[in-house]
Short mmCIF file of C-alpha atoms in Angstrom, two decimals:
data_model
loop_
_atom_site.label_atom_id
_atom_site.label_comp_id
_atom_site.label_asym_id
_atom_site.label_seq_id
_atom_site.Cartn_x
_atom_site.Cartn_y
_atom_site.Cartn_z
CA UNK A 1 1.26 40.53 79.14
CA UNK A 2 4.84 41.46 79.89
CA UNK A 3 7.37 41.38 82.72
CA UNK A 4 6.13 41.79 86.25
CA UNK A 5 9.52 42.06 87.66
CA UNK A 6 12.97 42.42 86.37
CA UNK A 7 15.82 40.73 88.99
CA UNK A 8 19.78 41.39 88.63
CA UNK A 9 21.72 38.37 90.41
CA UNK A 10 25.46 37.85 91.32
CA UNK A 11 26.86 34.72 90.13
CA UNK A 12 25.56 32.52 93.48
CA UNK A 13 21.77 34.24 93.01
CA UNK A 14 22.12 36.74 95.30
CA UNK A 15 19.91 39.22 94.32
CA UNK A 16 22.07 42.73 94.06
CA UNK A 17 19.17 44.92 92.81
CA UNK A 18 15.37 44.50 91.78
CA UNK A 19 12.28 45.94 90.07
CA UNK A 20 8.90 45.38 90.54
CA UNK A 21 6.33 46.68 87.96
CA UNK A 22 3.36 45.40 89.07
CA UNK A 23 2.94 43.98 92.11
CA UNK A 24 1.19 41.01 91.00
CA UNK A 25 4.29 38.49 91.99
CA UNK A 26 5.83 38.07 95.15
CA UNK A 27 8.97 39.36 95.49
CA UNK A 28 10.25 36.45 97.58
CA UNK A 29 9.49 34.04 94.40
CA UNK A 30 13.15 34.93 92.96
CA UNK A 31 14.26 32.65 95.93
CA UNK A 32 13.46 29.71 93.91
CA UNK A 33 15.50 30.30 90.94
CA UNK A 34 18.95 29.21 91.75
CA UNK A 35 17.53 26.08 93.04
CA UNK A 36 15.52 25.12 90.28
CA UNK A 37 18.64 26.45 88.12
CA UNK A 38 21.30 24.05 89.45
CA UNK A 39 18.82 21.23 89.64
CA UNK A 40 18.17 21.90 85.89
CA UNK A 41 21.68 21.98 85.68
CA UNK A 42 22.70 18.72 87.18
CA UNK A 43 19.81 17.10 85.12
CA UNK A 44 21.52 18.06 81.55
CA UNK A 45 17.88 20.12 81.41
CA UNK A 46 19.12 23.43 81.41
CA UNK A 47 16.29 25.90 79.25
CA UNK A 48 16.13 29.58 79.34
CA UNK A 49 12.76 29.22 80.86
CA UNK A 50 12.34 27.90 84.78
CA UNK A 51 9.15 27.47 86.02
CA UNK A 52 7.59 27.41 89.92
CA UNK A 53 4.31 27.42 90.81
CA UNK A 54 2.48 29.41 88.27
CA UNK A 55 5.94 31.55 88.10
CA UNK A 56 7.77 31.71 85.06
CA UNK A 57 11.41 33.10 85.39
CA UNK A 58 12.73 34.29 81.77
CA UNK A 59 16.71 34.66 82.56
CA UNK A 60 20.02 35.57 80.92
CA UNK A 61 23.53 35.07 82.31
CA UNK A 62 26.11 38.43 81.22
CA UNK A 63 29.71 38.28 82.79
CA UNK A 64 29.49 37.28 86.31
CA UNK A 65 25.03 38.21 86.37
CA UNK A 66 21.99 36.56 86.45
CA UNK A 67 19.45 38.58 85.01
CA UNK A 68 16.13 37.68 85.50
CA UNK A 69 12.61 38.31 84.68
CA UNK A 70 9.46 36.42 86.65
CA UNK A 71 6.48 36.29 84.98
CA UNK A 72 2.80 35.04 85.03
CA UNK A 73 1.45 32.63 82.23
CA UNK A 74 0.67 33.96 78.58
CA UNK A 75 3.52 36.75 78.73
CA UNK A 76 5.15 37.57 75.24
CA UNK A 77 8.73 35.18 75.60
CA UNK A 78 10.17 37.17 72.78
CA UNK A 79 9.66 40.60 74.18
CA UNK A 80 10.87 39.61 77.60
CA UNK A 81 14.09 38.32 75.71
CA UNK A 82 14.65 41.27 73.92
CA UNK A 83 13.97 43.68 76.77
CA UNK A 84 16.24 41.73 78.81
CA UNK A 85 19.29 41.79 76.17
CA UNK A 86 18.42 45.76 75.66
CA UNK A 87 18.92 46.38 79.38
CA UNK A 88 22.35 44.76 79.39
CA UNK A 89 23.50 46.95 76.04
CA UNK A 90 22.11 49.81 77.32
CA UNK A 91 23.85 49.09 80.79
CA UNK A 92 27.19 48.25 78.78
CA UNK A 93 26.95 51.42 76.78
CA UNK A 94 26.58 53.38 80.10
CA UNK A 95 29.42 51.49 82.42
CA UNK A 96 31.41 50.42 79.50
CA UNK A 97 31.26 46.62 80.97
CA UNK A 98 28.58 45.54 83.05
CA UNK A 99 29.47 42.98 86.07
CA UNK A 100 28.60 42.92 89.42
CA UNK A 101 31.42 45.84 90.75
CA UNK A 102 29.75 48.53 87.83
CA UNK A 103 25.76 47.57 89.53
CA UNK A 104 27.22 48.26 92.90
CA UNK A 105 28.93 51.30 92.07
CA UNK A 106 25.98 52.84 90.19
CA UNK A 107 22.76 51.52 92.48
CA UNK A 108 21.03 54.90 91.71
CA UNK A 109 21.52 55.25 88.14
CA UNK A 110 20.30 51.03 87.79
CA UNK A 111 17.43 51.92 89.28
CA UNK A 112 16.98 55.31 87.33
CA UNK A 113 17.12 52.97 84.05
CA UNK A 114 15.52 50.59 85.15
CA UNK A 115 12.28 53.05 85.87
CA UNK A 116 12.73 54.63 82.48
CA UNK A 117 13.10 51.09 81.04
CA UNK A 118 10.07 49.41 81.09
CA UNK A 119 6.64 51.23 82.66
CA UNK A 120 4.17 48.58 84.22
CA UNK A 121 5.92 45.58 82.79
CA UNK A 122 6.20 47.28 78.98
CA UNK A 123 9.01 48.15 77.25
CA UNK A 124 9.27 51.83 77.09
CA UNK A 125 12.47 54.37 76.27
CA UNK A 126 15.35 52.00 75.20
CA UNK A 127 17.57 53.71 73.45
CA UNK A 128 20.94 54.38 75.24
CA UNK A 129 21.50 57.63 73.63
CA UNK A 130 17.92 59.07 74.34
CA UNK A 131 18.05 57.85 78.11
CA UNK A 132 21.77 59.83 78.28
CA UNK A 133 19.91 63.03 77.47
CA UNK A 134 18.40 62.91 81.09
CA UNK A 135 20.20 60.04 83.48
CA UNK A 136 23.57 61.01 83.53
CA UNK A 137 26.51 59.44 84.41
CA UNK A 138 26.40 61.29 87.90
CA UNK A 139 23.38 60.27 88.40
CA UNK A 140 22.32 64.23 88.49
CA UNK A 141 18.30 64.93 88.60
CA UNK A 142 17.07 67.47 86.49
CA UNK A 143 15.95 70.58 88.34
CA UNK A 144 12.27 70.58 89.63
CA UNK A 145 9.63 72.36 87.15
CA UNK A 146 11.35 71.81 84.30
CA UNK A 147 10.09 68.56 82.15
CA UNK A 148 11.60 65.44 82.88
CA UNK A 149 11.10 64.39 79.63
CA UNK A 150 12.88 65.05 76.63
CA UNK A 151 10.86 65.67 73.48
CA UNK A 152 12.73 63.55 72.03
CA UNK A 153 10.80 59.93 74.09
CA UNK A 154 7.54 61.85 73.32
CA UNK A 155 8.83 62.74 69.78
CA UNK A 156 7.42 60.41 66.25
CA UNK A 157 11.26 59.69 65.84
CA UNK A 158 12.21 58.71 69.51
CA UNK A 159 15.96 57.82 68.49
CA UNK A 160 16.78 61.52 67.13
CA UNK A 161 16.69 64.99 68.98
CA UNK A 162 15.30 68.00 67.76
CA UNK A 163 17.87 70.72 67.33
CA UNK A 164 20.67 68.87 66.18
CA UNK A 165 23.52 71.52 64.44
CA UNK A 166 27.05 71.43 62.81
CA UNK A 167 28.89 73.95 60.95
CA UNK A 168 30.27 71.01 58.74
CA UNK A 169 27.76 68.58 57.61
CA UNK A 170 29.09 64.63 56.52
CA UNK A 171 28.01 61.41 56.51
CA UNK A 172 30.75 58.48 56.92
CA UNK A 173 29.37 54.84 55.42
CA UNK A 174 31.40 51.93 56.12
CA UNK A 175 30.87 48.71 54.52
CA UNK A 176 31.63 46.26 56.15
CA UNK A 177 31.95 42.32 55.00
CA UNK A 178 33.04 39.13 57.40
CA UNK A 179 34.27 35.86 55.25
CA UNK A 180 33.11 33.07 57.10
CA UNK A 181 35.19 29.93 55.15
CA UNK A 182 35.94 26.35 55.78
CA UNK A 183 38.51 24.60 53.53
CA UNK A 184 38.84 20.77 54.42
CA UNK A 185 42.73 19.18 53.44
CA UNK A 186 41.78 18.19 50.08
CA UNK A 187 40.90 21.72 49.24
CA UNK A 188 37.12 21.13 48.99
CA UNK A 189 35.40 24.44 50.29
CA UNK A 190 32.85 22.53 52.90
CA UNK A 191 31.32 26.25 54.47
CA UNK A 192 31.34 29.98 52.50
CA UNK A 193 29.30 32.61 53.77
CA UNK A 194 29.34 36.46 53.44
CA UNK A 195 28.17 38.55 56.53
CA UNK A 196 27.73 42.48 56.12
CA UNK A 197 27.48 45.16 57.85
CA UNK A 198 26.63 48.81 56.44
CA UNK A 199 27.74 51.07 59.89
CA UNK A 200 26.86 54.85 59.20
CA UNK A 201 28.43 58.24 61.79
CA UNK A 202 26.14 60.78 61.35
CA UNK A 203 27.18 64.59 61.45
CA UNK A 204 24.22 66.18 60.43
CA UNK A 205 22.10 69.32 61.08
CA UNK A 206 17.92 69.20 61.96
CA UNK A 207 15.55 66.06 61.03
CA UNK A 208 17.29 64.79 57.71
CA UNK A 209 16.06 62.16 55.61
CA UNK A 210 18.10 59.92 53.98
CA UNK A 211 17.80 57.26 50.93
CA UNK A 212 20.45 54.77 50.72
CA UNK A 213 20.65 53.14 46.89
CA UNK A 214 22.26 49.63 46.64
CA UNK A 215 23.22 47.46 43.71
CA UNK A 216 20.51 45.00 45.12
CA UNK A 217 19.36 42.42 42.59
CA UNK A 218 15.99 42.56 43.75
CA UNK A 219 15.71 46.04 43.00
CA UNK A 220 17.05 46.29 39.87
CA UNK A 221 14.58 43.50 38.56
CA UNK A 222 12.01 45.90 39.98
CA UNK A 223 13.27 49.30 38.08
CA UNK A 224 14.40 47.12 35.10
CA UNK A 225 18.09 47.85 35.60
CA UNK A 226 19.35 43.99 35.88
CA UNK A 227 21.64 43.21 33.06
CA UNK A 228 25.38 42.20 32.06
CA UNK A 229 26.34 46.24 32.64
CA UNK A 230 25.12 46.21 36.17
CA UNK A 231 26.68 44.02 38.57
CA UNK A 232 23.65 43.37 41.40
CA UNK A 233 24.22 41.41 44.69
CA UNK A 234 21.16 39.30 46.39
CA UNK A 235 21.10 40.24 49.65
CA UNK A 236 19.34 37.46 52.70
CA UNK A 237 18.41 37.84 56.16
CA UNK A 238 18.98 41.60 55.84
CA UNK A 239 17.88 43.56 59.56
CA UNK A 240 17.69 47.03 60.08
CA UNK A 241 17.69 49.69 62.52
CA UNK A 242 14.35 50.94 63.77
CA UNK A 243 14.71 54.28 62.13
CA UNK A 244 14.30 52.38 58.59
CA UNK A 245 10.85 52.46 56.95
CA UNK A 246 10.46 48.88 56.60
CA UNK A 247 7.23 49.53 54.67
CA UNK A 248 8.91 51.43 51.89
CA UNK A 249 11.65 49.22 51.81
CA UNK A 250 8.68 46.07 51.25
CA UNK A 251 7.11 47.98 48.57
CA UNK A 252 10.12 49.43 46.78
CA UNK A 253 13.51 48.30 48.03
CA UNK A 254 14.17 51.94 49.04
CA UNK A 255 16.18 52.53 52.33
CA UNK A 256 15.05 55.27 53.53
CA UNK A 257 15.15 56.90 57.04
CA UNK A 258 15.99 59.63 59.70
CA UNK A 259 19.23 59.11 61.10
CA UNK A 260 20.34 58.97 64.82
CA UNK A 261 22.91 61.33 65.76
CA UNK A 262 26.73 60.00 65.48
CA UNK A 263 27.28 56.33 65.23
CA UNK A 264 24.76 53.25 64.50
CA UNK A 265 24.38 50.61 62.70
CA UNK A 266 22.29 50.87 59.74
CA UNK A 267 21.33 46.91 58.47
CA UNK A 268 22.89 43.59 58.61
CA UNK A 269 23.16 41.39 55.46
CA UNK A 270 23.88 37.77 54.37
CA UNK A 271 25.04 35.64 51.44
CA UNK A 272 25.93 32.18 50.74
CA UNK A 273 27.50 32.42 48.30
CA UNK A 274 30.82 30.18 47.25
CA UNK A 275 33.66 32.56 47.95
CA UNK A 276 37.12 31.93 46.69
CA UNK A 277 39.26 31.32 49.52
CA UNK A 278 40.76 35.31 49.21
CA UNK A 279 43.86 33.99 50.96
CA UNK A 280 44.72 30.51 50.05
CA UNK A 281 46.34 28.18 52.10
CA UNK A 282 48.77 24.87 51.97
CA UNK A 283 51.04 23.21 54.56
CA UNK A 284 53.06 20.27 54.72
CA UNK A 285 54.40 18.59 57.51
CA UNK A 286 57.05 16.00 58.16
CA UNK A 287 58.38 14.16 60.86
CA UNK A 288 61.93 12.59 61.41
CA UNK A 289 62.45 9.56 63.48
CA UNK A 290 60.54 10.91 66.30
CA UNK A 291 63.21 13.39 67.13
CA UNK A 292 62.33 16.71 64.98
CA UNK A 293 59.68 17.66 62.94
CA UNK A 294 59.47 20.36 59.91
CA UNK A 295 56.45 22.56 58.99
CA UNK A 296 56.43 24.27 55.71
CA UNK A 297 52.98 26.59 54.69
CA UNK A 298 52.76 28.57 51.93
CA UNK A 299 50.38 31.12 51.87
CA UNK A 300 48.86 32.90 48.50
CA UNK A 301 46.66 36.32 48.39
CA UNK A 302 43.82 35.41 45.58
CA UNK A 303 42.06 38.66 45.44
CA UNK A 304 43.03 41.33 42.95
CA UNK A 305 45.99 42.73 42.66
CA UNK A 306 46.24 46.40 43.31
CA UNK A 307 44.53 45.47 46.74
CA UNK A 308 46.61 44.85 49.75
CA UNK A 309 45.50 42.44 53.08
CA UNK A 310 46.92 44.08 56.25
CA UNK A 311 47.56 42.43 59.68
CA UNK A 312 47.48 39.31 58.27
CA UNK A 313 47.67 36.64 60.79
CA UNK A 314 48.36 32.85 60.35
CA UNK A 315 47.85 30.53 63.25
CA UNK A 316 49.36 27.15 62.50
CA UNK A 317 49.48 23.91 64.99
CA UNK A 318 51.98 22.18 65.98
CA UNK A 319 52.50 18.97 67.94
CA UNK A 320 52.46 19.86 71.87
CA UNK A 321 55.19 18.01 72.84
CA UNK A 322 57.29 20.55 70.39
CA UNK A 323 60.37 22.15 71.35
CA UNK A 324 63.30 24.69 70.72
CA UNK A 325 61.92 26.18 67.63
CA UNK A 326 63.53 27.56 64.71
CA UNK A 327 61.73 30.01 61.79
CA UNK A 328 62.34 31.33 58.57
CA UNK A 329 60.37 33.16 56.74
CA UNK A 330 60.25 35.26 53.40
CA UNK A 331 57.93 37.92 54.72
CA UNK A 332 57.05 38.89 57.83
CA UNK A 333 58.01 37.45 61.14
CA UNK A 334 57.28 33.94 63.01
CA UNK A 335 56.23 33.28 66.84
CA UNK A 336 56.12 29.96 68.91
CA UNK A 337 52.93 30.25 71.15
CA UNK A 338 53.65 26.96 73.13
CA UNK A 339 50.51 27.75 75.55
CA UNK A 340 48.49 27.34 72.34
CA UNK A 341 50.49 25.25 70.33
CA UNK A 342 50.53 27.55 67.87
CA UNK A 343 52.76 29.46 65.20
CA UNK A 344 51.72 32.56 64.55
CA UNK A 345 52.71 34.16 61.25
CA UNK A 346 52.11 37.87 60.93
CA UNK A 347 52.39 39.32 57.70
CA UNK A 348 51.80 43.42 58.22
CA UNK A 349 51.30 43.75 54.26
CA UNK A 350 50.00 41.16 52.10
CA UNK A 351 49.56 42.22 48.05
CA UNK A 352 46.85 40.23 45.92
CA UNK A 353 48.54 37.88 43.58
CA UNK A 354 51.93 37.17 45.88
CA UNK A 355 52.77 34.12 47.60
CA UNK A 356 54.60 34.19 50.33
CA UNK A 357 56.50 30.81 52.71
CA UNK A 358 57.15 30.37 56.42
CA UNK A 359 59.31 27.35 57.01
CA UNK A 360 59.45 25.78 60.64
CA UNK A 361 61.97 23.27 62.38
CA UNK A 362 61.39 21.33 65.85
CA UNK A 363 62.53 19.40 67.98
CA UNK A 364 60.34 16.44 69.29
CA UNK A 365 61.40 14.19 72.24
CA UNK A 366 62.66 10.88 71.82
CA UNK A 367 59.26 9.18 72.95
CA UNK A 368 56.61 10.54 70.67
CA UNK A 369 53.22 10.68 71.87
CA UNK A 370 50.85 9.01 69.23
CA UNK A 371 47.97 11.24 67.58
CA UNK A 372 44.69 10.47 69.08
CA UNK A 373 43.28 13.41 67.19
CA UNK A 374 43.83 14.76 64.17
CA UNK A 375 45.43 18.15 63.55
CA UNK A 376 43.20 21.41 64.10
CA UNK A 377 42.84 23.30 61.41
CA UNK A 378 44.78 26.47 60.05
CA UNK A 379 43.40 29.97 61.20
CA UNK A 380 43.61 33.29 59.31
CA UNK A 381 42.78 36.98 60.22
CA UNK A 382 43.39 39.57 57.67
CA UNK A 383 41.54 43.16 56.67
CA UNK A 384 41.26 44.24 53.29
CA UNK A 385 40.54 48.51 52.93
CA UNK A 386 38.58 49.25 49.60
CA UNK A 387 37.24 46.52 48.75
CA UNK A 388 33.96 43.60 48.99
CA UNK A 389 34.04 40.10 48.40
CA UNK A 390 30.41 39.90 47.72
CA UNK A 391 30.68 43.16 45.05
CA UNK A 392 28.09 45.43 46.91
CA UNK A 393 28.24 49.03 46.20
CA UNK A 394 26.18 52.33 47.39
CA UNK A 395 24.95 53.69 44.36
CA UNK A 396 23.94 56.72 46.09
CA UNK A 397 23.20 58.63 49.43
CA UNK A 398 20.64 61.10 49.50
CA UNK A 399 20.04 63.57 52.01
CA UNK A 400 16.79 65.65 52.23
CA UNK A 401 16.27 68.83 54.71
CA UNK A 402 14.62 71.41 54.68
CA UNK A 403 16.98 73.86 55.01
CA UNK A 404 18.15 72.68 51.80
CA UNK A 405 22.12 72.66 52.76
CA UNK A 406 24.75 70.80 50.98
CA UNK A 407 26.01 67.63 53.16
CA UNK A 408 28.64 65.05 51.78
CA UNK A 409 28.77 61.37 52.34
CA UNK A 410 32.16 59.59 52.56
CA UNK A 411 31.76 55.79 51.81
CA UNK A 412 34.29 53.08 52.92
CA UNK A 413 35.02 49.43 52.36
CA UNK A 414 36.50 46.88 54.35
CA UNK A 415 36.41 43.18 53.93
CA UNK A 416 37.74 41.08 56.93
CA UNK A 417 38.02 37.72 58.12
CA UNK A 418 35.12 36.06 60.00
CA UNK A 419 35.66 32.41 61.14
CA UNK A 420 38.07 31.15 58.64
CA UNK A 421 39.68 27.79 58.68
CA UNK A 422 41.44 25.81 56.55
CA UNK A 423 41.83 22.02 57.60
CA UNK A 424 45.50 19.69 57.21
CA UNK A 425 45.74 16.42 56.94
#
């Protein structure tokens, strides 16, 4: 059992637009949810669940929305979450941001989706680019006696169209890895975590099927490859796209699937494993007799050296009663954010192996405020082109048609920064 109706709320409740699958809860019952909401609310109780009656209501909050399913007892929680955070991406990808202006402006296509959506309370066609084959933006119908379907919904492989030609055939892979790091101020790494993405664009003719070949550990203890020659990463809580054959990929470790057309994201990845801060942080701070203060923070790239960080951004605190500020620095340039109480240090080209320092002077006022808290920590944003922390590579990139023409696949790697922090004293 699934969702009997699906409700789209302003920010007070209001209901702006609704959809009722099967009949088998009054409409009027959505009058009970911001009540029961701001009661919850009040109580500290808040859940993602609100029950009246023998009415469940299932809701979300997006921007300035309620979105809200009602259903009766025994429906599937999960699929009800999911369908509700598919509507809102698939609404996002078709108003660029949804909010309560874009549902106003485009009642007729909402309810167009919303019919295509989910048939008698079941998820049905979901995929954004499928449904953009036949609701358009305009909110045109297509002409009577021809099929309002697209072979595509009805098609094995729902997510790719038949048909599909170019006169160039390519395939662009990005990898893509987020450094998730916290340092605390005696240089102890407390948190180190690798998050990956492999993103694909897909330019390619007919149904193609393609294999993607990692160095993934588990697989080469499977085909006997593991040792000192081959470098093998050990991938956790990887996801994938639905196009993937998860079954192969259980039995095997082969990725292998038919590609949507143009840009998606292939799998998601994890690993915990201790990462050397890649750019390494002290600071030193010093006060004098309450009326100035001086910051000094050295900053050092510890990845290899023929790579190069750009944007590199340093966010340093300072004291919030801080004034008439003074920088120098030996690359890059320095900026008092006072709104933040921040310096930020931008560095457009950072080299592995260099070391770079951004000295700052302040004044303080003559009554200094003592420190209830202690200082936040140190912020960093940086990309790195051609190259992984983690060491993942694609071995290879098959592509299989029957047409039996010649395709190339471009691959690309990016490591960035994720959350990273490194504490002061």
């Amino acid at each position: 059992m699934s969702a009997s109706a699906v409700f789209i709320l302003d920010v007070k409740g209001k209901p702006l637009i609704s959809r009722n699958y099967k009949g088998d809860i009054a409409m009027s019952e959505i009058e009970h949810f911001m009540p029961l909401l701001l009661q919850r609310e009040e109580e500290g109780a808040l859940a993602p669940l609100l029950s009246h009656g023998r009415v469940h209501f299932l809701w979300i909050k997006h921007s300035n929305l309620y979105l809200v399913a009602t259903t009766l007892k025994n429906a599937n929680a999960s699929l009800v979450y999911s369908f509700l955070y598919k509507t809102v991406e698939v609404f996002s990808e078709y108003f660029k941001e949804l909010e309560e202006e874009s549902i106003r402006d485009n009642f007729v296509i909402v309810y167009e989706l919303l019919d295509e959506l989910m048939d008698f309370g079941f998820p049905q066609t979901t995929d954004s680019k499928i449904l953009q084959e036949y609701i358009t933006q305009q909110g045109n119908k297509l002409e009577t006696g021809k099929s309002r379907v697209p072979p595509t919904v009805t098609n094995a492989v729902s997510w790719r169209s038949e048909g599909i030609k170019y006169k160039k055939n390519e395939v662009f892979i990005d990898v893509i890895e987020s450094v998730n790091l916290l340092v605390n101020a005696n240089g102890s790494v407390l948190l180190s975590e690798i998050v990956g993405t492999i993103k694909l664009k897909v330019f390619l003719s007919g149904m193609p099927e393609l294999r993607l070949g990692l160095n993934d550990r588990v697989l080469f203890e499977l085909t006997g490859l593991s040792g000192s020659k081959n470098k093998s990463v050990e991938l956790e809580d990887v996801k994938f796209h639905q196009c993937v054959r998860l079954s192969r990929f259980d039995n095997d470790r082969t990725i292998s699937f038919i590609p949507p057309d143009g840009d998606f994201e292939l799998m998601s990845y994890r690993l915990s494993t201790q990462v050397k801060p890649l750019i390494w942080i002290e600071s030193v701070i010093e006060k004098f007799s309450h009326s100035r203060v001086e910051i000094m923070v050295k900053a050092k790239g510890q990845f290899k050296k023929q790579s190069v960080a750009n944007g590199v951004e340093i966010s340093v605190p300072v004291p919030s009663d801080a004034d008439s500020p003074r920088f120098k620095t030996s690359v890059g340039s320095a900026k008092y954010m006072p709104e933040k109480n921040v310096i930020i240090w931008s560095i457009k080209s950072f080299p592995g192996g260099k070391e770079y320092l951004m000295r700052a002077h302040f004044g303080l006022p003559s009554v200094e405020k003592e420190e209830v808290e202690g200082r936040p920590p140190i912020g960093v944003k940086f990309e790195i082109p051609y190259f992984t922390v983690s060491g993942i590579q694609v071995r290879y990139m098959k592509i299989i048609e029957k047409s039996g023409y010649q395709a190339l696949p471009w691959v690309r790697y990016i490591t960035q920064s994720g959350d990273y922090q490194l504490r002061t004293s």
